[in-house]
mmCIF file of C-alpha atoms in Angstrom:
data_model
loop_
_atom_site.group_PDB
_atom_site.id
_atom_site.type_symbol
_atom_site.label_atom_id
_atom_site.label_comp_id
_atom_site.label_asym_id
_atom_site.label_seq_id
_atom_site.Cartn_x
_atom_site.Cartn_y
_atom_site.Cartn_z
ATOM 1 C CA MET W 4 51.911 152.244 75.956
ATOM 2 C CA ARG W 5 55.497 152.019 77.243
ATOM 3 C CA LYS W 6 56.943 148.502 77.139
ATOM 4 C CA SER W 7 58.491 147.018 80.243
ATOM 5 C CA ILE W 8 61.835 145.115 80.340
ATOM 6 C CA ALA W 9 62.789 142.903 83.430
ATOM 7 C CA ILE W 10 66.579 142.933 83.670
ATOM 8 C CA ASP W 11 68.702 140.275 85.485
ATOM 9 C CA MET W 12 71.699 141.421 87.885
ATOM 10 C CA ASP W 13 73.882 138.557 88.246
ATOM 11 C CA GLY W 14 75.938 137.597 85.071
ATOM 12 C CA VAL W 15 73.997 140.487 83.094
ATOM 13 C CA MET W 16 74.422 143.720 84.829
ATOM 14 C CA ALA W 17 76.957 142.550 87.182
ATOM 15 C CA ASP W 18 80.119 140.387 86.004
ATOM 16 C CA VAL W 19 79.810 137.371 88.345
ATOM 17 C CA GLU W 20 82.236 135.325 86.502
ATOM 18 C CA ALA W 21 84.957 137.956 86.999
ATOM 19 C CA GLN W 22 84.270 138.238 90.509
ATOM 20 C CA ILE W 23 84.243 134.299 90.959
ATOM 21 C CA ILE W 24 87.676 134.116 89.442
ATOM 22 C CA THR W 25 88.819 136.972 91.793
ATOM 23 C CA TYR W 26 87.547 135.272 94.953
ATOM 24 C CA TYR W 27 88.753 131.906 93.874
ATOM 25 C CA GLU W 28 92.209 132.924 93.506
ATOM 26 C CA LYS W 29 91.967 134.839 96.843
ATOM 27 C CA GLN W 30 90.351 131.890 98.848
ATOM 28 C CA TYR W 31 91.895 128.974 97.096
ATOM 29 C CA GLY W 32 95.061 130.193 95.607
ATOM 30 C CA LYS W 33 94.236 128.956 92.071
ATOM 31 C CA LYS W 34 93.810 131.316 89.165
ATOM 32 C CA LEU W 35 91.283 130.451 86.287
ATOM 33 C CA THR W 36 90.566 132.462 83.382
ATOM 34 C CA LYS W 37 87.185 133.307 81.675
ATOM 35 C CA LYS W 38 88.187 130.786 79.130
ATOM 36 C CA ASP W 39 88.440 128.085 81.513
ATOM 37 C CA LEU W 40 84.654 128.721 82.600
ATOM 38 C CA GLU W 41 83.110 128.152 78.928
ATOM 39 C CA GLY W 42 80.733 125.659 79.227
ATOM 40 C CA ALA W 43 82.603 123.925 82.198
ATOM 41 C CA VAL W 44 81.041 121.758 84.847
ATOM 42 C CA GLU W 45 81.291 123.217 88.483
ATOM 43 C CA ARG W 46 82.667 120.020 89.912
ATOM 44 C CA GLN W 47 85.421 120.059 87.531
ATOM 45 C CA LEU W 48 86.308 123.700 87.854
ATOM 46 C CA PHE W 49 86.208 123.745 91.379
ATOM 47 C CA PRO W 50 87.014 120.197 92.878
ATOM 48 C CA GLU W 51 87.021 121.783 96.568
ATOM 49 C CA GLU W 52 84.011 120.622 98.367
ATOM 50 C CA ASN W 53 81.201 123.527 98.419
ATOM 51 C CA ALA W 54 83.931 126.085 96.786
ATOM 52 C CA LEU W 55 81.414 127.976 94.651
ATOM 53 C CA LEU W 56 78.726 128.102 97.368
ATOM 54 C CA ASN W 57 81.548 129.297 100.142
ATOM 55 C CA ILE W 58 82.580 132.125 97.654
ATOM 56 C CA LEU W 59 78.900 133.021 96.890
ATOM 57 C CA HIS W 60 78.349 133.347 100.683
ATOM 58 C CA THR W 61 81.090 135.410 101.405
ATOM 59 C CA PRO W 62 80.166 138.676 102.847
ATOM 60 C CA GLY W 63 80.912 141.682 100.460
ATOM 61 C CA PHE W 64 80.873 139.190 97.158
ATOM 62 C CA PHE W 65 77.648 140.776 95.829
ATOM 63 C CA ARG W 66 78.567 144.193 97.261
ATOM 64 C CA THR W 67 81.683 144.482 95.174
ATOM 65 C CA LEU W 68 80.402 142.948 91.775
ATOM 66 C CA PRO W 69 82.172 144.494 88.760
ATOM 67 C CA VAL W 70 79.724 146.373 86.588
ATOM 68 C CA MET W 71 79.308 144.666 83.152
ATOM 69 C CA GLU W 72 80.867 146.905 80.315
ATOM 70 C CA ASN W 73 78.576 149.355 78.849
ATOM 71 C CA ALA W 74 75.577 148.322 81.204
ATOM 72 C CA ILE W 75 75.217 151.771 83.018
ATOM 73 C CA GLU W 76 74.862 153.867 79.810
ATOM 74 C CA THR W 77 72.741 151.252 77.790
ATOM 75 C CA ILE W 78 70.230 150.779 81.029
ATOM 76 C CA GLN W 79 69.951 154.655 81.445
ATOM 77 C CA ASN W 80 69.223 154.918 77.693
ATOM 78 C CA LEU W 81 66.836 152.044 77.728
ATOM 79 C CA MET W 82 64.719 154.018 80.286
ATOM 80 C CA THR W 83 63.947 156.689 77.905
ATOM 81 C CA ASP W 84 61.820 154.425 75.741
ATOM 82 C CA PHE W 85 61.043 151.505 78.202
ATOM 83 C CA ASP W 86 59.925 150.861 81.983
ATOM 84 C CA VAL W 87 63.064 149.180 83.065
ATOM 85 C CA TYR W 88 62.557 146.758 86.336
ATOM 86 C CA ILE W 89 65.709 145.084 87.990
ATOM 87 C CA VAL W 90 64.674 141.462 88.739
ATOM 88 C CA SER W 91 67.290 139.500 90.658
ATOM 89 C CA ALA W 92 67.084 135.961 92.231
ATOM 90 C CA ALA W 93 68.544 137.159 95.616
ATOM 91 C CA MET W 94 66.477 135.076 98.128
ATOM 92 C CA GLU W 95 68.987 131.973 97.890
ATOM 93 C CA PHE W 96 71.437 134.285 99.524
ATOM 94 C CA PRO W 97 69.712 136.576 102.060
ATOM 95 C CA LEU W 98 73.065 138.291 103.034
ATOM 96 C CA SER W 99 72.870 139.524 99.284
ATOM 97 C CA LEU W 100 69.745 141.478 99.661
ATOM 98 C CA LYS W 101 71.184 144.683 101.236
ATOM 99 C CA GLU W 102 74.135 144.014 99.332
ATOM 100 C CA LYS W 103 72.369 144.252 95.969
ATOM 101 C CA TYR W 104 70.520 147.039 97.114
ATOM 102 C CA ASP W 105 73.583 149.264 97.968
ATOM 103 C CA TRP W 106 75.223 147.900 94.715
ATOM 104 C CA LEU W 107 72.480 149.161 92.705
ATOM 105 C CA GLU W 108 72.352 152.457 94.427
ATOM 106 C CA GLU W 109 76.118 153.034 93.711
ATOM 107 C CA HIS W 110 76.158 152.204 90.286
ATOM 108 C CA PHE W 111 72.676 152.634 89.116
ATOM 109 C CA PRO W 112 71.322 155.798 91.132
ATOM 110 C CA PHE W 113 69.019 156.659 88.374
ATOM 111 C CA ILE W 114 67.001 153.421 89.037
ATOM 112 C CA SER W 115 63.993 154.061 91.367
ATOM 113 C CA TRP W 116 63.707 151.629 94.479
ATOM 114 C CA LYS W 117 60.129 151.179 93.179
ATOM 115 C CA ASN W 118 61.723 149.273 90.109
ATOM 116 C CA ILE W 119 63.695 146.893 91.934
ATOM 117 C CA VAL W 120 62.407 143.357 92.766
ATOM 118 C CA LEU W 121 64.532 140.900 94.499
ATOM 119 C CA CYS W 122 62.657 137.445 94.308
ATOM 120 C CA GLY W 123 63.115 133.684 94.311
ATOM 121 C CA ASP W 124 61.837 132.212 91.202
ATOM 122 C CA LYS W 125 60.730 134.564 88.511
ATOM 123 C CA SER W 126 57.651 132.807 87.001
ATOM 124 C CA ILE W 127 55.191 135.341 88.439
ATOM 125 C CA ILE W 128 57.195 138.367 86.710
ATOM 126 C CA ASN W 129 55.258 139.827 84.212
ATOM 127 C CA THR W 130 56.952 142.299 81.822
ATOM 128 C CA ASP W 131 57.001 142.852 78.151
ATOM 129 C CA PHE W 132 60.855 141.721 77.785
ATOM 130 C CA MET W 133 63.158 139.819 80.001
ATOM 131 C CA ILE W 134 66.982 140.040 79.620
ATOM 132 C CA ASP W 135 68.540 136.876 81.743
ATOM 133 C CA ASP W 136 71.399 134.381 81.418
ATOM 134 C CA HIS W 137 69.354 131.517 82.880
ATOM 135 C CA SER W 138 67.069 129.412 80.512
ATOM 136 C CA LYS W 139 65.046 128.677 83.902
ATOM 137 C CA ASN W 140 63.933 132.123 84.258
ATOM 138 C CA LEU W 141 63.566 132.640 80.500
ATOM 139 C CA ASP W 142 61.611 129.217 79.403
ATOM 140 C CA TYR W 143 58.510 130.033 81.194
ATOM 141 C CA PHE W 144 58.422 133.732 80.611
ATOM 142 C CA LYS W 145 55.483 134.932 78.818
ATOM 143 C CA GLY W 146 56.733 138.025 77.122
ATOM 144 C CA THR W 147 59.763 138.350 74.938
ATOM 145 C CA PRO W 148 62.951 136.302 76.178
ATOM 146 C CA ILE W 149 66.682 137.413 75.574
ATOM 147 C CA MET W 150 69.302 135.330 76.734
ATOM 148 C CA PHE W 151 72.436 137.395 77.817
ATOM 149 C CA HIS W 152 75.755 135.407 76.927
ATOM 150 C CA ALA W 153 77.394 133.755 80.003
ATOM 151 C CA PHE W 154 79.773 130.832 80.079
ATOM 152 C CA HIS W 155 77.186 128.279 81.455
ATOM 153 C CA ASN W 156 74.787 129.004 78.817
ATOM 154 C CA ILE W 157 76.964 128.761 75.535
ATOM 155 C CA HIS W 158 75.293 125.410 74.493
ATOM 156 C CA GLU W 159 71.615 126.710 74.857
ATOM 157 C CA ASN W 160 70.299 128.227 71.717
ATOM 158 C CA HIS W 161 66.511 128.407 72.074
ATOM 159 C CA HIS W 162 66.487 131.961 72.987
ATOM 160 C CA LYS W 163 67.434 134.995 71.283
ATOM 161 C CA ARG W 164 70.831 135.888 72.131
ATOM 162 C CA VAL W 165 72.836 138.958 73.029
ATOM 163 C CA ASN W 166 76.598 138.949 73.731
ATOM 164 C CA ASN W 167 77.227 142.261 75.466
ATOM 165 C CA TRP W 168 75.177 145.498 76.404
ATOM 166 C CA ASN W 169 75.911 147.071 72.818
ATOM 167 C CA GLU W 170 73.975 144.027 71.151
ATOM 168 C CA VAL W 171 71.224 144.896 73.970
ATOM 169 C CA ALA W 172 70.859 148.547 72.852
ATOM 170 C CA THR W 173 70.906 147.419 68.983
ATOM 171 C CA LEU W 174 68.193 144.994 69.691
ATOM 172 C CA MET W 175 66.043 146.758 71.750
ATOM 173 C CA GLN W 176 65.967 149.769 69.161
ATOM 174 C CA GLU W 177 63.708 147.514 67.014
ATOM 175 C CA TYR W 178 61.084 147.362 69.755
ATOM 176 C CA VAL W 179 61.037 151.446 70.536
ATOM 177 C CA MET D 11 46.429 124.004 86.892
ATOM 178 C CA ARG D 12 47.198 125.289 90.221
ATOM 179 C CA LYS D 13 46.364 128.990 90.804
ATOM 180 C CA SER D 14 48.504 131.303 92.276
ATOM 181 C CA ILE D 15 48.226 133.798 95.171
ATOM 182 C CA ALA D 16 50.370 136.839 95.949
ATOM 183 C CA ILE D 17 50.128 137.796 99.763
ATOM 184 C CA ASP D 18 51.288 141.124 101.173
ATOM 185 C CA MET D 19 53.327 140.988 104.455
ATOM 186 C CA ASP D 20 52.684 144.286 106.197
ATOM 187 C CA GLY D 21 49.253 144.687 107.571
ATOM 188 C CA VAL D 22 48.185 141.542 106.141
ATOM 189 C CA MET D 23 50.441 138.810 107.471
ATOM 190 C CA ALA D 24 52.063 141.106 109.999
ATOM 191 C CA ASP D 25 50.385 143.279 112.207
ATOM 192 C CA VAL D 26 51.902 146.775 111.414
ATOM 193 C CA GLU D 27 49.184 148.638 113.248
ATOM 194 C CA ALA D 28 49.758 147.008 116.553
ATOM 195 C CA GLN D 29 53.617 147.488 116.325
ATOM 196 C CA ILE D 30 53.427 151.295 115.367
ATOM 197 C CA ILE D 31 51.205 151.674 118.445
ATOM 198 C CA THR D 32 54.032 149.725 120.433
ATOM 199 C CA TYR D 33 56.900 151.836 119.141
ATOM 200 C CA TYR D 34 54.886 155.291 119.401
ATOM 201 C CA GLU D 35 54.579 154.730 122.790
ATOM 202 C CA LYS D 36 58.065 153.506 123.510
ATOM 203 C CA GLN D 37 59.532 156.463 121.438
ATOM 204 C CA TYR D 38 56.863 159.528 122.078
ATOM 205 C CA GLY D 39 55.373 158.316 125.217
ATOM 206 C CA LYS D 40 51.774 158.481 123.917
ATOM 207 C CA LYS D 41 49.609 155.634 124.115
ATOM 208 C CA LEU D 42 47.180 155.279 121.057
ATOM 209 C CA THR D 43 44.766 152.482 120.567
ATOM 210 C CA LYS D 44 43.399 150.602 117.238
ATOM 211 C CA LYS D 45 40.565 152.373 117.310
ATOM 212 C CA ASP D 46 42.326 155.655 117.160
ATOM 213 C CA LEU D 47 43.938 154.815 113.945
ATOM 214 C CA GLU D 48 40.720 153.988 112.034
ATOM 215 C CA GLY D 49 40.412 156.163 108.982
ATOM 216 C CA ALA D 50 42.899 158.541 110.681
ATOM 217 C CA VAL D 51 45.051 160.949 108.757
ATOM 218 C CA GLU D 52 48.811 160.336 109.751
ATOM 219 C CA ARG D 53 49.740 163.985 110.787
ATOM 220 C CA GLN D 54 46.930 164.097 113.307
ATOM 221 C CA LEU D 55 47.677 160.861 114.712
ATOM 222 C CA PHE D 56 51.561 161.564 114.880
ATOM 223 C CA PRO D 57 52.026 165.425 115.126
ATOM 224 C CA GLU D 58 55.629 165.050 115.764
ATOM 225 C CA GLU D 59 57.396 165.332 112.553
ATOM 226 C CA ASN D 60 58.500 162.423 110.729
ATOM 227 C CA ALA D 61 57.356 160.279 113.754
ATOM 228 C CA LEU D 62 55.869 157.587 111.725
ATOM 229 C CA LEU D 63 59.005 157.480 109.299
ATOM 230 C CA ASN D 64 61.380 157.421 112.065
ATOM 231 C CA ILE D 65 59.318 154.373 113.668
ATOM 232 C CA LEU D 66 59.262 152.555 110.267
ATOM 233 C CA HIS D 67 63.186 153.028 110.022
ATOM 234 C CA THR D 68 63.811 151.644 113.641
ATOM 235 C CA PRO D 69 66.119 148.869 113.394
ATOM 236 C CA GLY D 70 64.043 145.734 114.627
ATOM 237 C CA PHE D 71 60.795 147.277 113.653
ATOM 238 C CA PHE D 72 59.964 144.823 110.846
ATOM 239 C CA ARG D 73 61.753 141.879 112.407
ATOM 240 C CA THR D 74 59.579 141.841 115.579
ATOM 241 C CA LEU D 75 56.227 142.602 113.931
ATOM 242 C CA PRO D 76 53.556 140.379 115.679
ATOM 243 C CA VAL D 77 52.092 137.721 113.330
ATOM 244 C CA MET D 78 48.320 138.472 112.256
ATOM 245 C CA GLU D 79 46.059 136.112 114.056
ATOM 246 C CA ASN D 80 45.269 132.774 112.200
ATOM 247 C CA ALA D 81 47.643 133.946 109.388
ATOM 248 C CA ILE D 82 50.150 130.946 109.821
ATOM 249 C CA GLU D 83 47.458 128.163 109.580
ATOM 250 C CA THR D 84 45.547 129.808 106.896
ATOM 251 C CA ILE D 85 48.429 130.301 104.652
ATOM 252 C CA GLN D 86 49.645 126.731 105.395
ATOM 253 C CA ASN D 87 46.444 125.421 104.486
ATOM 254 C CA LEU D 88 46.125 127.599 101.352
ATOM 255 C CA MET D 89 49.342 126.040 100.260
ATOM 256 C CA THR D 90 47.764 122.762 99.685
ATOM 257 C CA ASP D 91 45.469 124.070 96.853
ATOM 258 C CA PHE D 92 47.407 127.158 95.622
ATOM 259 C CA ASP D 93 51.076 128.277 95.055
ATOM 260 C CA VAL D 94 51.459 130.884 97.571
ATOM 261 C CA TYR D 95 53.832 133.882 96.817
ATOM 262 C CA ILE D 96 54.913 136.475 99.720
ATOM 263 C CA VAL D 97 55.140 139.634 97.755
ATOM 264 C CA SER D 98 56.322 142.750 100.040
ATOM 265 C CA ALA D 99 57.085 146.447 98.862
ATOM 266 C CA ALA D 100 60.201 146.201 101.025
ATOM 267 C CA MET D 101 62.425 148.427 98.837
ATOM 268 C CA GLU D 102 61.432 151.650 100.426
ATOM 269 C CA PHE D 103 63.084 150.562 103.637
ATOM 270 C CA PRO D 104 66.178 148.845 102.611
ATOM 271 C CA LEU D 105 67.002 147.683 106.237
ATOM 272 C CA SER D 106 63.873 145.670 106.428
ATOM 273 C CA LEU D 107 64.838 143.284 103.730
ATOM 274 C CA LYS D 108 66.903 141.133 105.869
ATOM 275 C CA GLU D 109 64.360 141.680 108.791
ATOM 276 C CA LYS D 110 61.538 140.539 106.533
ATOM 277 C CA TYR D 111 63.596 137.284 105.138
ATOM 278 C CA ASP D 112 64.496 136.522 108.774
ATOM 279 C CA TRP D 113 60.819 137.179 110.064
ATOM 280 C CA LEU D 114 59.302 134.705 107.344
ATOM 281 C CA GLU D 115 62.068 132.065 108.338
ATOM 282 C CA GLU D 116 60.933 132.446 111.770
ATOM 283 C CA HIS D 117 57.359 132.328 111.787
ATOM 284 C CA PHE D 118 56.578 130.651 108.177
ATOM 285 C CA PRO D 119 59.392 128.210 107.657
ATOM 286 C CA PHE D 120 57.301 126.163 105.504
ATOM 287 C CA ILE D 121 57.479 128.868 102.832
ATOM 288 C CA SER D 122 60.297 128.469 100.134
ATOM 289 C CA TRP D 123 62.714 131.280 99.401
ATOM 290 C CA LYS D 124 61.635 130.742 95.938
ATOM 291 C CA ASN D 125 58.436 131.994 96.703
ATOM 292 C CA ILE D 126 59.472 135.339 98.237
ATOM 293 C CA VAL D 127 59.371 138.735 96.337
ATOM 294 C CA LEU D 128 60.670 141.749 97.892
ATOM 295 C CA CYS D 129 59.927 144.705 95.547
ATOM 296 C CA GLY D 130 59.158 148.269 95.003
ATOM 297 C CA ASP D 131 55.712 148.765 93.321
ATOM 298 C CA LYS D 132 53.657 145.323 92.555
ATOM 299 C CA SER D 133 52.643 146.276 88.810
ATOM 300 C CA ILE D 134 54.750 143.565 87.299
ATOM 301 C CA ILE D 135 53.344 140.720 89.702
ATOM 302 C CA ASN D 136 51.281 138.437 87.550
ATOM 303 C CA THR D 137 49.277 135.817 89.885
ATOM 304 C CA ASP D 138 45.866 134.633 89.863
ATOM 305 C CA PHE D 139 44.793 136.344 93.118
ATOM 306 C CA MET D 140 46.380 139.165 95.343
ATOM 307 C CA ILE D 141 45.621 139.779 98.943
ATOM 308 C CA ASP D 142 46.726 143.300 99.950
ATOM 309 C CA ASP D 143 45.567 146.143 102.208
ATOM 310 C CA HIS D 144 46.485 148.972 99.458
ATOM 311 C CA SER D 145 44.306 149.992 96.797
ATOM 312 C CA LYS D 146 47.270 151.316 94.786
ATOM 313 C CA ASN D 147 48.615 147.632 94.709
ATOM 314 C CA LEU D 148 45.100 146.104 94.013
ATOM 315 C CA ASP D 149 43.842 148.591 91.506
ATOM 316 C CA TYR D 150 45.925 147.656 88.586
ATOM 317 C CA PHE D 151 46.328 144.182 89.384
ATOM 318 C CA LYS D 152 45.376 141.933 86.516
ATOM 319 C CA GLY D 153 43.939 138.950 88.634
ATOM 320 C CA THR D 154 41.339 138.730 91.186
ATOM 321 C CA PRO D 155 41.995 141.464 94.020
ATOM 322 C CA ILE D 156 41.176 140.945 97.628
ATOM 323 C CA MET D 157 41.460 143.920 100.012
ATOM 324 C CA PHE D 158 42.565 143.178 103.400
ATOM 325 C CA HIS D 159 40.774 145.270 106.232
ATOM 326 C CA ALA D 160 43.302 148.010 107.850
ATOM 327 C CA PHE D 161 42.713 151.062 109.410
ATOM 328 C CA HIS D 162 43.839 153.095 106.487
ATOM 329 C CA ASN D 163 41.227 151.478 103.973
ATOM 330 C CA ILE D 164 38.111 151.355 105.802
ATOM 331 C CA HIS D 165 36.452 153.950 103.371
ATOM 332 C CA GLU D 166 37.455 152.336 100.259
ATOM 333 C CA ASN D 167 34.893 149.811 98.700
ATOM 334 C CA HIS D 168 35.664 149.040 95.282
ATOM 335 C CA HIS D 169 37.466 145.826 96.017
ATOM 336 C CA LYS D 170 36.234 142.354 97.606
ATOM 337 C CA ARG D 171 37.008 142.862 101.298
ATOM 338 C CA VAL D 172 38.155 140.360 103.891
ATOM 339 C CA ASN D 173 38.214 141.327 107.531
ATOM 340 C CA ASN D 174 40.491 138.777 108.937
ATOM 341 C CA TRP D 175 42.526 135.504 108.044
ATOM 342 C CA ASN D 176 39.313 133.183 108.730
ATOM 343 C CA GLU D 177 37.629 135.344 106.076
ATOM 344 C CA VAL D 178 40.269 134.520 103.783
ATOM 345 C CA ALA D 179 40.107 130.840 104.262
ATOM 346 C CA THR D 180 36.247 130.839 103.745
ATOM 347 C CA LEU D 181 36.449 133.174 100.563
ATOM 348 C CA MET D 182 39.344 131.007 98.923
ATOM 349 C CA GLN D 183 37.363 127.550 99.572
ATOM 350 C CA GLU D 184 35.146 129.024 96.601
ATOM 351 C CA TYR D 185 38.037 129.201 94.256
ATOM 352 C CA VAL D 186 39.597 125.454 95.051
#
């Protein structure tokens, strides 16, 4: 039987870190680097009240996210051997619902609407694998959790880690 | 441990049948009754090409759905004993994403965004119970399936059936 993978969007398929840096400079006039973000605490990085929340609520933020390097070709290849589901915690930002749908349609047109899940918490998602950058999603997952590298998770080492999409491709070959 | 229930929106929390009748009369000038819809085939009921699809794609259709009788109080009561998740196959109608979110916020403000799932197919949903009006969602469900009465499912009898929200309340008391 084909195995299934739940793949997170923000921070995994989409480069949220790069987009935050772009929007922060545009809206607050300060230029950060990816290095600045590593393991940093939000209120130190963004001293302005609600800066990050304001950025995430800006119309267009999710619609124009850059695609993570090698995500498109790797996911398309994974679909040969696995049932791939896109599972994104979008409910916190209702404006993002349609933006995320349109973003997927633009960059990943080969993924059917049947395989897209926009949810709140991910505790009721039941697939064989989950690729995500957040421990809160991976910790209670019943299948095999795979942590995708992000600035906020560099100190967490209790899940198998992948640093980029090439490493996902190599790792998943073991499970075909 | 608290058990979890996945509850469908269209045809279960929201009276889609009533809304279709309203919109069909408004857009095509013909008045149908709920009786006409019982077990009927779509192309006989709606001879105009794509009539039903046009109705379902009309902006506002999902935002203004009537709430099913007794759904609000029953679901609020169920939340005392169960983890309730709203699981709606919304991806086929991308315009409905925000409309469904707003509809839930209006009529069910006590349901957290964390417990809302807008998806395509429901095969990866893992809860203890699923209340739904479609066999396609219930047939492969791993927990206890409960079929909610609808005009299109009156000839299907392979799942436990409830005819209304009062029957849901009575049935779920057995599982508390």
